[in-house]
Coordinates of C-alpha atoms in Angstrom, one line a residue:
Chain H
X276 CA 129.0 24.7 6.5
X277 CA 128.0 21.1 6.0
X278 CA 125.0 21.8 8.2
X279 CA 123.9 24.7 6.1
X280 CA 124.1 22.5 3.0
X281 CA 122.1 19.8 4.7
X282 CA 119.5 22.3 5.8
X283 CA 118.9 23.6 2.3
X284 CA 118.7 20.0 0.9
X285 CA 115.4 19.5 2.8
X286 CA 112.4 21.0 0.9
X287 CA 110.3 21.2 4.1
X288 CA 113.0 23.2 5.9
X289 CA 113.4 25.6 2.9
X290 CA 109.6 26.1 2.8
X291 CA 109.6 26.8 6.5
X292 CA 112.4 29.4 6.2
X293 CA 110.6 31.1 3.3
X294 CA 107.4 31.3 5.3
X295 CA 109.1 32.5 8.4
X296 CA 110.9 35.2 6.4
X297 CA 107.6 36.3 4.9
X298 CA 106.1 36.7 8.4
X299 CA 109.1 38.6 9.6
X300 CA 108.8 40.8 6.5
X301 CA 105.2 41.5 7.4
X302 CA 106.1 42.5 10.9
X303 CA 108.8 44.9 9.6
X304 CA 106.8 46.5 6.9
X305 CA 103.6 46.9 9.0
X306 CA 104.5 50.5 10.0
X307 CA 105.4 51.5 6.5
X308 CA 102.4 49.9 4.7
X309 CA 99.8 50.9 7.3
X310 CA 101.0 54.1 9.1
X311 CA 97.7 54.5 10.8
X312 CA 96.7 52.8 14.1
X313 CA 95.5 49.3 13.0
X314 CA 92.8 49.5 15.7
X315 CA 91.4 52.8 14.3
X316 CA 88.2 52.8 12.4
X317 CA 88.9 52.7 8.7
X318 CA 85.6 52.2 6.9
X319 CA 82.2 50.4 6.9
X320 CA 82.0 47.4 9.2
X321 CA 82.0 43.9 7.8
X322 CA 83.2 44.4 4.3
X323 CA 83.9 41.0 2.7
X324 CA 87.5 40.3 1.5
X325 CA 88.3 41.0 -2.2
X326 CA 85.2 43.3 -2.6
X327 CA 86.8 46.6 -2.0
X328 CA 90.3 47.5 -3.2
X329 CA 90.9 49.6 -0.1
X330 CA 90.4 46.7 2.2
X331 CA 91.9 43.6 0.5
X332 CA 91.0 41.4 3.4
X333 CA 87.9 43.2 4.4
X334 CA 86.9 44.9 7.7
X335 CA 85.9 43.5 11.0
X336 CA 82.7 44.1 13.2
X337 CA 83.5 47.7 13.9
X338 CA 85.0 48.6 10.5
X339 CA 88.7 48.2 11.2
X340 CA 91.0 47.1 8.4
X341 CA 91.7 43.3 8.8
X342 CA 94.8 43.4 6.6
X343 CA 96.4 46.1 8.8
X344 CA 95.6 44.0 11.9
X345 CA 97.2 40.9 10.3
X346 CA 100.4 42.8 9.5
X347 CA 100.6 44.3 13.0
X348 CA 99.6 41.0 14.5
X349 CA 102.7 39.4 13.0
X350 CA 104.7 41.9 15.2
X351 CA 102.8 40.9 18.3
X352 CA 103.1 37.1 17.7
X353 CA 106.8 37.2 16.9
X354 CA 107.5 39.6 19.8
X355 CA 105.6 37.5 22.4
X356 CA 106.8 34.2 21.0
X357 CA 110.4 35.3 20.8
X358 CA 110.7 37.0 24.2
X359 CA 108.7 34.3 26.0
X360 CA 111.0 31.7 24.5
X361 CA 114.1 33.5 25.6
X362 CA 112.7 33.7 29.2
X363 CA 111.6 30.0 29.2
X364 CA 115.0 28.8 27.8
X365 CA 117.0 31.0 30.1
X366 CA 115.2 29.8 33.3
X367 CA 115.1 26.2 32.0
X368 CA 118.8 26.0 31.1
X369 CA 119.9 27.5 34.4
X370 CA 117.6 25.2 36.5
X371 CA 118.6 22.1 34.4
X372 CA 122.3 23.0 34.4
X373 CA 122.5 23.2 38.2
X374 CA 120.3 20.2 38.7
X375 CA 122.3 18.1 36.3
X376 CA 125.8 19.3 37.4
X377 CA 125.4 19.1 41.1
X378 CA 123.0 16.1 41.4
X379 CA 122.1 15.1 45.0
X380 CA 119.9 17.4 47.0
X381 CA 120.2 20.3 44.6
X382 CA 118.9 18.1 41.8
X383 CA 116.2 16.8 44.1
X384 CA 114.9 20.2 45.1
X385 CA 115.1 21.7 41.6
X386 CA 113.4 18.7 40.0
X387 CA 110.7 18.8 42.6
X388 CA 109.9 22.3 41.6
X389 CA 110.1 21.4 37.9
X390 CA 107.7 18.5 38.6
X391 CA 105.3 20.8 40.4
X392 CA 105.2 23.1 37.4
X393 CA 104.7 20.1 35.1
X394 CA 101.9 18.7 37.2
X395 CA 99.9 21.9 36.9
X396 CA 98.3 22.2 33.5
X397 CA 100.2 25.1 32.0
X398 CA 97.2 26.9 30.6
X399 CA 95.5 26.8 34.0
X400 CA 98.7 28.3 35.6
X401 CA 98.7 30.9 32.8
X402 CA 95.1 31.8 33.7
X403 CA 96.1 32.2 37.4
X404 CA 99.1 34.4 36.5
X405 CA 97.0 36.6 34.2
X406 CA 94.3 36.8 36.9
X407 CA 96.8 38.0 39.4
X408 CA 99.1 40.3 37.4
X409 CA 96.7 41.5 34.8
X410 CA 97.0 41.2 31.0
X411 CA 99.3 43.8 29.6
X412 CA 101.6 42.8 26.8
X413 CA 104.6 42.6 29.3
X414 CA 102.8 40.5 31.9
X415 CA 101.4 38.1 29.3
X416 CA 104.8 37.6 27.7
X417 CA 106.5 36.9 31.1
X418 CA 103.7 34.7 32.2
X419 CA 104.0 32.5 29.0
X420 CA 107.7 32.3 29.6
X421 CA 107.2 31.2 33.2
X422 CA 104.8 28.4 32.3
X423 CA 107.1 27.1 29.5
X424 CA 110.4 26.5 31.2
X425 CA 110.1 22.9 32.6
X426 CA 110.7 21.1 29.3
X427 CA 113.9 22.9 28.4
X428 CA 115.0 22.4 32.0
X429 CA 114.6 18.6 31.7
X430 CA 116.4 18.6 28.4
X431 CA 119.3 20.6 29.8
X432 CA 119.5 18.4 32.8
X433 CA 119.7 15.3 30.7
X434 CA 122.5 16.8 28.6
X435 CA 124.4 17.8 31.8
X436 CA 124.1 14.4 33.3
X437 CA 125.7 12.8 30.2
X438 CA 128.4 15.5 29.9
X439 CA 129.4 16.2 33.5
X440 CA 131.9 13.4 33.8
X441 CA 133.4 13.5 30.3
X442 CA 137.1 13.9 29.9
X443 CA 137.1 17.6 29.0
X444 CA 135.2 18.4 32.2
X445 CA 137.5 16.3 34.3
X446 CA 140.5 18.0 32.6
X447 CA 139.0 21.3 33.5
X448 CA 138.5 20.2 37.1
X449 CA 142.1 19.1 37.4
X450 CA 143.2 22.5 36.1
X451 CA 141.4 23.9 39.1
X452 CA 138.4 25.5 37.3
X453 CA 135.6 26.5 39.6
X454 CA 132.1 24.9 39.3
X455 CA 130.6 28.0 37.8
X456 CA 133.3 28.2 35.2
X457 CA 132.8 24.6 34.3
X458 CA 129.0 24.9 34.1
X459 CA 128.9 28.1 32.1
X460 CA 132.1 28.0 30.1
X461 CA 132.7 24.3 29.4
X462 CA 129.5 22.2 29.7
X463 CA 126.8 24.7 28.7
X464 CA 128.2 25.4 25.2
X465 CA 128.2 21.7 24.5
X466 CA 124.7 21.1 26.0
X467 CA 123.2 24.1 24.2
X468 CA 122.6 22.9 20.6
X469 CA 119.7 20.5 21.3
X470 CA 118.2 23.1 23.7
X471 CA 118.3 25.7 20.9
X472 CA 116.7 23.4 18.5
X473 CA 114.0 22.7 21.1
X474 CA 113.5 26.5 21.5
X475 CA 111.6 26.4 18.2
X476 CA 109.0 24.1 19.9
X477 CA 108.8 26.5 22.8
X478 CA 108.3 29.4 20.4
X479 CA 105.5 27.6 18.5
X480 CA 103.7 26.7 21.7
X481 CA 104.1 30.3 23.0
X482 CA 102.5 31.7 19.9
X483 CA 99.6 29.3 20.3
X484 CA 99.3 30.0 24.0
X485 CA 99.1 33.8 23.4
X486 CA 96.5 33.4 20.7
X487 CA 94.4 31.2 22.9
X488 CA 94.6 33.7 25.7
X489 CA 93.7 36.5 23.4
X490 CA 90.8 34.5 22.0
X491 CA 89.4 34.3 25.5
X492 CA 89.9 38.1 25.8
X493 CA 92.4 37.6 28.6
X494 CA 95.4 39.0 26.7
X495 CA 96.2 42.7 26.1
X496 CA 93.1 44.2 24.3
X497 CA 95.0 47.3 23.2
X498 CA 97.2 45.6 20.6
X499 CA 96.3 44.2 17.3
X500 CA 96.8 40.5 18.1
X501 CA 95.6 37.7 15.8
X502 CA 93.9 35.9 18.7
X503 CA 92.0 39.1 19.6
X504 CA 90.7 39.3 16.1
X505 CA 89.5 35.7 16.1
X506 CA 87.7 36.3 19.4
X507 CA 86.0 39.3 17.9
X508 CA 85.0 37.5 14.8
X509 CA 83.4 34.8 16.9
X510 CA 80.5 37.3 17.6
X511 CA 79.7 37.3 13.8
X512 CA 80.7 33.8 13.1
X513 CA 77.3 32.8 11.7
X514 CA 77.5 34.9 8.5
X515 CA 80.8 36.8 8.5
X516 CA 83.1 33.8 9.3
X517 CA 86.0 35.3 7.4
X518 CA 86.7 37.7 10.3
X519 CA 87.8 34.6 12.3
X520 CA 89.1 32.6 9.4
X521 CA 91.8 35.0 8.2
X522 CA 93.8 35.5 11.4
X523 CA 93.6 31.8 12.1
X524 CA 95.4 31.1 8.9
X525 CA 98.1 33.6 9.9
X526 CA 98.7 31.8 13.2
X527 CA 98.8 28.4 11.4
X528 CA 101.3 29.6 8.9
X529 CA 103.5 31.2 11.5
X530 CA 103.5 28.2 13.8
X531 CA 104.1 25.9 10.9
X532 CA 107.0 28.0 9.7
X533 CA 108.6 28.0 13.2
X534 CA 108.2 24.2 13.5
X535 CA 109.6 23.5 10.1
X536 CA 112.6 25.6 10.7
X537 CA 113.2 23.9 14.0
X538 CA 112.9 20.5 12.5
X539 CA 115.2 21.5 9.6
X540 CA 117.8 22.8 12.1
X541 CA 117.5 19.5 14.1
X542 CA 118.1 17.4 11.0
X543 CA 120.9 19.6 9.8
X544 CA 122.7 19.5 13.2
X545 CA 122.1 15.8 14.0
X546 CA 122.5 14.2 10.6
X547 CA 122.6 10.7 12.1
X548 CA 118.9 11.0 13.1
X549 CA 117.9 12.0 9.6
X550 CA 119.1 8.9 7.8
X551 CA 116.4 6.8 9.5
Chain V
X422 CA 101.2 -6.8 43.2
X423 CA 104.7 -5.4 43.0
X424 CA 103.3 -3.2 40.2
X425 CA 100.8 -1.7 42.5
X426 CA 103.4 -1.2 45.2
X427 CA 105.7 0.6 42.7
X428 CA 102.9 2.8 41.5
X429 CA 101.7 3.4 45.0
X430 CA 105.2 4.6 46.0
X431 CA 105.2 7.0 43.0
X432 CA 101.7 8.2 44.1
X433 CA 103.0 8.9 47.6
X434 CA 106.0 10.7 46.2
X435 CA 103.7 13.2 44.4
X436 CA 102.1 14.4 47.6
X437 CA 104.9 16.9 48.4
X438 CA 104.6 18.1 44.8
X439 CA 100.9 18.7 45.3
X440 CA 101.5 20.7 48.5
X441 CA 104.3 22.7 46.8
X442 CA 101.8 23.6 44.1
X443 CA 99.1 24.6 46.5
X444 CA 101.3 26.7 48.7
X445 CA 102.8 28.4 45.6
X446 CA 99.4 29.2 44.0
X447 CA 97.9 30.3 47.4
X448 CA 100.7 32.8 47.9
X449 CA 100.4 33.9 44.3
X450 CA 96.7 34.6 44.7
X451 CA 97.5 36.7 47.7
X452 CA 99.1 39.1 45.3
X453 CA 95.9 39.5 43.3
X454 CA 94.3 42.9 43.6
X455 CA 90.9 42.6 45.4
X456 CA 89.5 39.5 47.1
X457 CA 86.3 37.5 47.1
X458 CA 84.6 40.0 49.3
X459 CA 85.4 42.8 46.9
X460 CA 83.9 40.8 44.1
X461 CA 80.9 40.0 46.1
X462 CA 80.3 43.6 47.1
X463 CA 80.7 44.6 43.4
X464 CA 78.1 42.0 42.5
X465 CA 75.7 43.3 45.1
X466 CA 76.2 46.8 43.7
X467 CA 78.4 48.2 46.5
X468 CA 78.0 48.3 50.3
X469 CA 79.5 50.0 53.3
X470 CA 82.8 49.2 55.0
X471 CA 81.2 47.6 58.0
X472 CA 79.5 44.9 55.9
X473 CA 82.7 44.3 54.1
X474 CA 84.5 43.9 57.4
X475 CA 81.9 41.4 58.7
X476 CA 82.0 39.4 55.5
X477 CA 85.8 39.3 55.6
X478 CA 85.6 38.0 59.1
X479 CA 83.0 35.4 58.0
X480 CA 85.3 34.1 55.3
X481 CA 88.4 34.2 57.5
X482 CA 90.0 36.8 55.3
X483 CA 90.9 39.0 58.3
X484 CA 93.5 36.6 59.5
X485 CA 97.2 36.8 58.6
X486 CA 98.4 35.1 55.5
X487 CA 100.2 32.2 57.2
X488 CA 97.1 31.6 59.3
X489 CA 94.9 31.6 56.2
X490 CA 97.3 29.2 54.5
X491 CA 97.3 26.9 57.4
X492 CA 93.6 27.2 57.6
X493 CA 93.2 26.3 53.9
X494 CA 95.6 23.3 54.1
X495 CA 93.9 22.0 57.2
X496 CA 90.5 22.1 55.4
X497 CA 92.1 20.6 52.3
X498 CA 93.3 17.5 54.3
X499 CA 89.7 16.9 55.1
X500 CA 88.8 17.4 51.4
X501 CA 87.0 20.6 52.1
X502 CA 87.8 23.2 49.4
X503 CA 86.0 26.0 51.0
X504 CA 83.0 28.0 49.8
X505 CA 82.4 29.7 46.5
X506 CA 80.7 33.0 47.2
X507 CA 80.0 33.5 43.5
X508 CA 78.2 30.2 43.0
X509 CA 76.8 30.2 46.5
X510 CA 77.8 26.5 47.0
X511 CA 80.8 24.7 48.4
X512 CA 83.7 24.7 45.9
X513 CA 83.9 20.9 46.0
X514 CA 80.2 20.7 44.9
X515 CA 80.7 23.2 42.1
X516 CA 83.8 21.3 40.8
X517 CA 82.1 17.9 41.1
X518 CA 79.2 19.2 39.0
X519 CA 81.6 20.4 36.3
X520 CA 84.0 17.5 36.3
X521 CA 82.0 14.9 34.3
X522 CA 81.9 16.8 31.0
X523 CA 85.6 17.5 31.2
X524 CA 86.5 13.9 32.0
X525 CA 84.2 12.6 29.2
X526 CA 85.8 15.1 26.7
X527 CA 89.3 14.2 27.7
X528 CA 88.7 10.5 27.5
X529 CA 87.1 10.8 24.2
X530 CA 89.8 13.0 22.7
X531 CA 92.5 10.9 24.1
X532 CA 91.0 7.7 22.6
X533 CA 90.5 9.4 19.3
X534 CA 94.0 10.8 19.2
X535 CA 95.6 7.6 20.4
X536 CA 93.8 5.3 18.0
X537 CA 94.2 7.4 14.9
X538 CA 97.7 8.4 15.8
X539 CA 98.6 4.7 16.2
X540 CA 97.0 3.7 12.9
X541 CA 98.4 6.5 10.8
X542 CA 101.8 6.1 12.5
X543 CA 101.9 2.5 11.5
X544 CA 100.8 3.2 8.0
X545 CA 103.4 6.0 7.6
X546 CA 106.2 3.9 9.0
X547 CA 105.4 1.2 6.5
X548 CA 105.6 3.5 3.6
X549 CA 108.6 5.5 4.6
X550 CA 109.2 8.4 2.2
X551 CA 106.5 7.2 -0.2
X552 CA 103.4 9.3 -0.8
X553 CA 101.2 7.9 2.1
X554 CA 104.0 8.8 4.5
X555 CA 104.5 12.2 3.0
X556 CA 100.7 12.9 3.1
X557 CA 100.3 11.7 6.7
X558 CA 103.4 13.5 8.0
X559 CA 102.4 16.8 6.3
X560 CA 98.9 16.6 7.7
X561 CA 100.4 15.9 11.1
X562 CA 102.5 19.0 10.8
X563 CA 99.5 21.1 9.8
X564 CA 97.4 19.8 12.7
X565 CA 100.1 20.5 15.1
X566 CA 100.3 24.1 14.0
X567 CA 96.5 24.7 14.0
X568 CA 95.2 26.7 17.0
X569 CA 92.5 24.4 18.5
X570 CA 90.0 27.1 19.2
X571 CA 90.2 28.3 15.6
X572 CA 89.7 24.7 14.3
X573 CA 86.7 24.5 16.6
X574 CA 85.2 27.7 15.2
X575 CA 85.7 26.6 11.6
X576 CA 84.2 23.2 12.4
X577 CA 81.2 25.0 13.7
X578 CA 80.9 27.1 10.5
X579 CA 81.1 24.0 8.3
X580 CA 79.2 21.3 10.3
X581 CA 76.8 23.3 12.3
X582 CA 76.0 26.4 10.3
X583 CA 76.2 25.3 6.7
X584 CA 75.7 21.5 6.8
X585 CA 73.6 21.6 10.0
X586 CA 74.7 18.1 10.9
X587 CA 75.9 18.7 14.4
X588 CA 75.0 21.1 17.3
X589 CA 77.3 24.2 17.6
X590 CA 77.6 23.9 21.4
X591 CA 76.3 22.8 24.7
X592 CA 76.5 19.5 26.4
X593 CA 73.0 18.2 25.6
X594 CA 69.7 19.4 24.2
X595 CA 67.9 21.3 26.9
X596 CA 64.7 21.7 24.8
X597 CA 63.6 18.1 25.3
X598 CA 63.9 15.8 28.2
X599 CA 65.6 12.6 27.1
X600 CA 66.5 9.5 29.1
X601 CA 68.5 6.4 28.8
X602 CA 70.1 5.6 25.4
X603 CA 68.6 8.7 23.7
X604 CA 70.3 10.9 26.2
X605 CA 73.6 9.1 25.7
X606 CA 73.3 9.5 21.9
X607 CA 72.4 13.2 22.3
X608 CA 75.5 13.9 24.5
X609 CA 77.6 11.9 22.1
X610 CA 76.4 14.1 19.2
X611 CA 77.3 17.2 21.2
X612 CA 80.7 15.9 21.9
X613 CA 81.8 15.0 18.4
X614 CA 83.2 18.4 17.4
X615 CA 84.8 19.2 20.8
X616 CA 86.5 15.8 20.7
X617 CA 87.9 16.4 17.3
X618 CA 89.0 19.9 18.2
X619 CA 90.8 18.9 21.4
X620 CA 92.2 15.7 20.0
X621 CA 93.7 17.1 16.8
X622 CA 96.9 18.4 18.2
X623 CA 97.5 15.2 20.2
X624 CA 96.7 13.1 17.1
X625 CA 99.6 15.0 15.4
X626 CA 102.0 14.3 18.3
X627 CA 101.0 10.6 18.7
X628 CA 101.3 10.1 15.0
X629 CA 104.9 11.5 14.9
X630 CA 106.0 9.5 18.0
X631 CA 104.4 6.3 16.7
X632 CA 106.0 6.6 13.3
X633 CA 109.4 7.2 14.9
X634 CA 109.2 4.3 17.4
X635 CA 107.8 1.9 14.8
X636 CA 110.8 2.7 12.5
X637 CA 113.1 2.1 15.4
X638 CA 111.6 -1.2 16.4
X639 CA 111.3 -2.5 12.9
X640 CA 115.0 -2.4 12.5
X641 CA 115.8 -4.5 15.6
X642 CA 117.2 -8.0 15.3
X643 CA 114.3 -9.9 16.7
X644 CA 112.0 -8.5 14.1
X645 CA 114.4 -9.7 11.4
X646 CA 114.2 -13.1 13.1
X647 CA 110.5 -13.1 13.1
X648 CA 110.4 -12.3 9.4
X649 CA 113.1 -14.9 8.7
X650 CA 111.0 -17.6 10.3
X651 CA 108.4 -16.8 7.7
X652 CA 105.7 -14.8 9.7
X653 CA 103.7 -12.6 7.4
X654 CA 103.9 -8.8 7.8
X655 CA 100.6 -8.4 9.8
X656 CA 101.6 -11.0 12.4
X657 CA 105.1 -9.4 12.7
X658 CA 103.6 -6.0 13.4
X659 CA 100.7 -7.1 15.6
X660 CA 102.6 -9.7 17.6
X661 CA 106.1 -8.3 17.8
X662 CA 106.5 -4.7 16.9
X663 CA 103.4 -3.0 18.2
X664 CA 103.9 -3.9 21.9
X665 CA 107.3 -2.4 22.0
X666 CA 106.5 0.5 19.8
X667 CA 103.7 1.4 22.1
X668 CA 105.8 2.2 25.1
X669 CA 106.8 5.8 24.1
X670 CA 103.1 6.4 23.2
X671 CA 102.0 5.4 26.7
X672 CA 104.7 7.6 28.3
X673 CA 103.3 10.5 26.3
X674 CA 99.8 10.1 27.7
X675 CA 101.1 10.9 31.1
X676 CA 103.1 13.9 29.9
X677 CA 100.3 15.3 27.9
X678 CA 97.6 15.0 30.6
X679 CA 98.2 18.5 31.9
X680 CA 98.3 20.0 28.4
X681 CA 95.0 18.3 27.5
X682 CA 93.4 19.7 30.6
X683 CA 94.7 23.1 29.7
X684 CA 93.4 22.7 26.2
X685 CA 89.9 21.9 27.5
X686 CA 89.7 25.4 28.9
X687 CA 89.7 26.8 25.4
X688 CA 87.7 24.0 23.8
X689 CA 85.0 24.2 26.4
X690 CA 84.8 27.9 26.0
X691 CA 84.4 27.5 22.2
X692 CA 81.6 24.9 22.5
X693 CA 80.1 26.3 25.8
X694 CA 80.5 23.0 27.5
X695 CA 79.8 23.2 31.3
X696 CA 83.1 21.6 32.3
X697 CA 86.0 22.3 34.6
X698 CA 87.9 24.3 32.0
X699 CA 85.0 26.6 31.5
X700 CA 84.7 26.9 35.2
X701 CA 88.4 27.9 35.4
X702 CA 87.8 30.6 32.9
X703 CA 84.7 31.9 34.7
X704 CA 86.4 32.0 38.0
X705 CA 89.2 34.1 36.6
X706 CA 86.8 36.5 35.1
X707 CA 84.8 36.7 38.3
X708 CA 87.8 36.7 40.6
X709 CA 86.4 33.7 42.5
X710 CA 89.8 32.9 43.9
X711 CA 88.6 30.1 46.2
X712 CA 87.2 28.2 43.2
X713 CA 90.3 28.9 41.2
X714 CA 92.5 27.4 43.9
X715 CA 90.1 24.4 44.1
X716 CA 90.4 23.9 40.3
X717 CA 94.2 24.1 40.5
X718 CA 94.1 21.4 43.2
X719 CA 91.7 19.1 41.3
X720 CA 93.6 19.4 38.0
X721 CA 96.9 18.6 39.6
X722 CA 95.2 15.6 41.3
X723 CA 93.8 14.6 37.9
X724 CA 97.3 14.7 36.3
X725 CA 98.7 12.6 39.1
X726 CA 95.9 10.0 38.7
X727 CA 96.5 9.8 35.0
X728 CA 100.2 9.2 35.6
X729 CA 99.4 6.5 38.1
X730 CA 97.2 4.7 35.5
X731 CA 100.0 5.1 33.0
X732 CA 102.4 3.5 35.4
X733 CA 100.1 0.5 35.7
X734 CA 99.7 0.3 31.9
X735 CA 103.4 0.6 31.4
X736 CA 104.1 -2.3 33.7
X737 CA 101.7 -4.5 31.8
X738 CA 103.3 -3.7 28.5
X739 CA 106.8 -4.2 29.7
X740 CA 107.1 -6.8 32.5
X741 CA 110.7 -5.9 33.1
X742 CA 109.7 -2.6 34.7
X743 CA 107.8 -4.3 37.6
X744 CA 110.6 -6.9 38.0
X745 CA 113.1 -4.1 38.4
X746 CA 111.0 -2.3 41.0

């Protein structure tokens, strides 16, 4: 409970949490507030924000309600960010755990693969994956997860290297526990906290990756994604710049919220680092 | 010389990694629906099956996959990246044409991010928890969360459309022919906004790392000694702290090289710069798989080279590293 108290003592962490809850609330209430398809035509195109009570945030190039797209976009961003992060962390922890625990040639091979993924710019790899497997919501999410696992893998490996010869592991070994039991049951729970804190970084980056992909029109065009809207607004940037500006702020706020919560968690869980 | 040997060994060690990447991506591209010939035929507005067969034979696409892979790697060893049917030129030529803007953009962004990250990190670490620190750290957080392409678009709105200070895109003015210093100035003007856009997120990262590592070094005993013998604060920072605080910053350059190259795909698209990133995007859209594979190869090579340079820099900053090697 100490950690919770420490978390709420930091104003930045509290602001982050409030923002994140607001984004989650948007995602949940989207269906109730805007029961119609957010990509359906709603009115005249290019209505400026705050000029028509029906469209508080205005309409886009083809007359779709921007506010509705922002609310549904929260769903897409959180969904893609969350699922991609789970995929990346799952692959990363497994790779890192085996590399760190076994060392030797297992470590060598796994780290070579990790290095190969790190040498390749992840956005370029993402382009290749999307070019090959297409850009539905599912493939884009999995692709983002696949390009994001190396960093968690390195982190897990480092944790395993420092934990694998600790007394509690040796005790387990003397008791005759098998490797898999030791890795999953004993070491992993101890190695996990920093990895989970790091997951917030992965999530923030995943949301940014998806929005960039959508902006380039390489993400799923059939969902209301913030990046899609920015890409659309680019065509009318000269005069109707608000079409691009509004969803950008939504992305900024979401990524900021996720980062602040992650940092708050980190400070709350590792109080020694905070005192500096 | 030992430094070069050490770095050279690291360079040699990355060759298997490079081959791993190429084989992986080559096999991945085999899964793609349609091939170069399909794209070519679509561009020509269709054609009969016999022509397609002949074209496939011409491009070596009728061979088995292992044979194609062996073929490709064999060409690669001789630095031949194959032929781009979309651009009608060898892939190597296309890439070489597109490389300079990207390298220029990356160097400029890196210098911008590194310099301002360093300065603001030092300022923040000297005013820990006072208002300059709070301001700088908050700005850093916001920069980190800003999608670069969106920042680019907003910069275009402000600086190109409303203020009309800077061009909205392109690499240089094509309206007039300029030479010498005028051409350099013109290109520099075109690169200001893309540089800021690409550099912003890295500025945020460098600033945070610099602040943390300054704080760490400032507490070490030898700094206390330097202060105790009466050195003024500027000399302490410049002569004693900075060199050691710089090490994590330099490491980060190597780690971020790939991210920066990926970021240039987006930034080059926003500002329609004819660079490697834009080429990557175009070849995905046009399914020019040969070019895409070539870009993968060149970008991996670029990352390896940056890491090589970082190794050399590192050894200069910290002589112990070369001594241990």
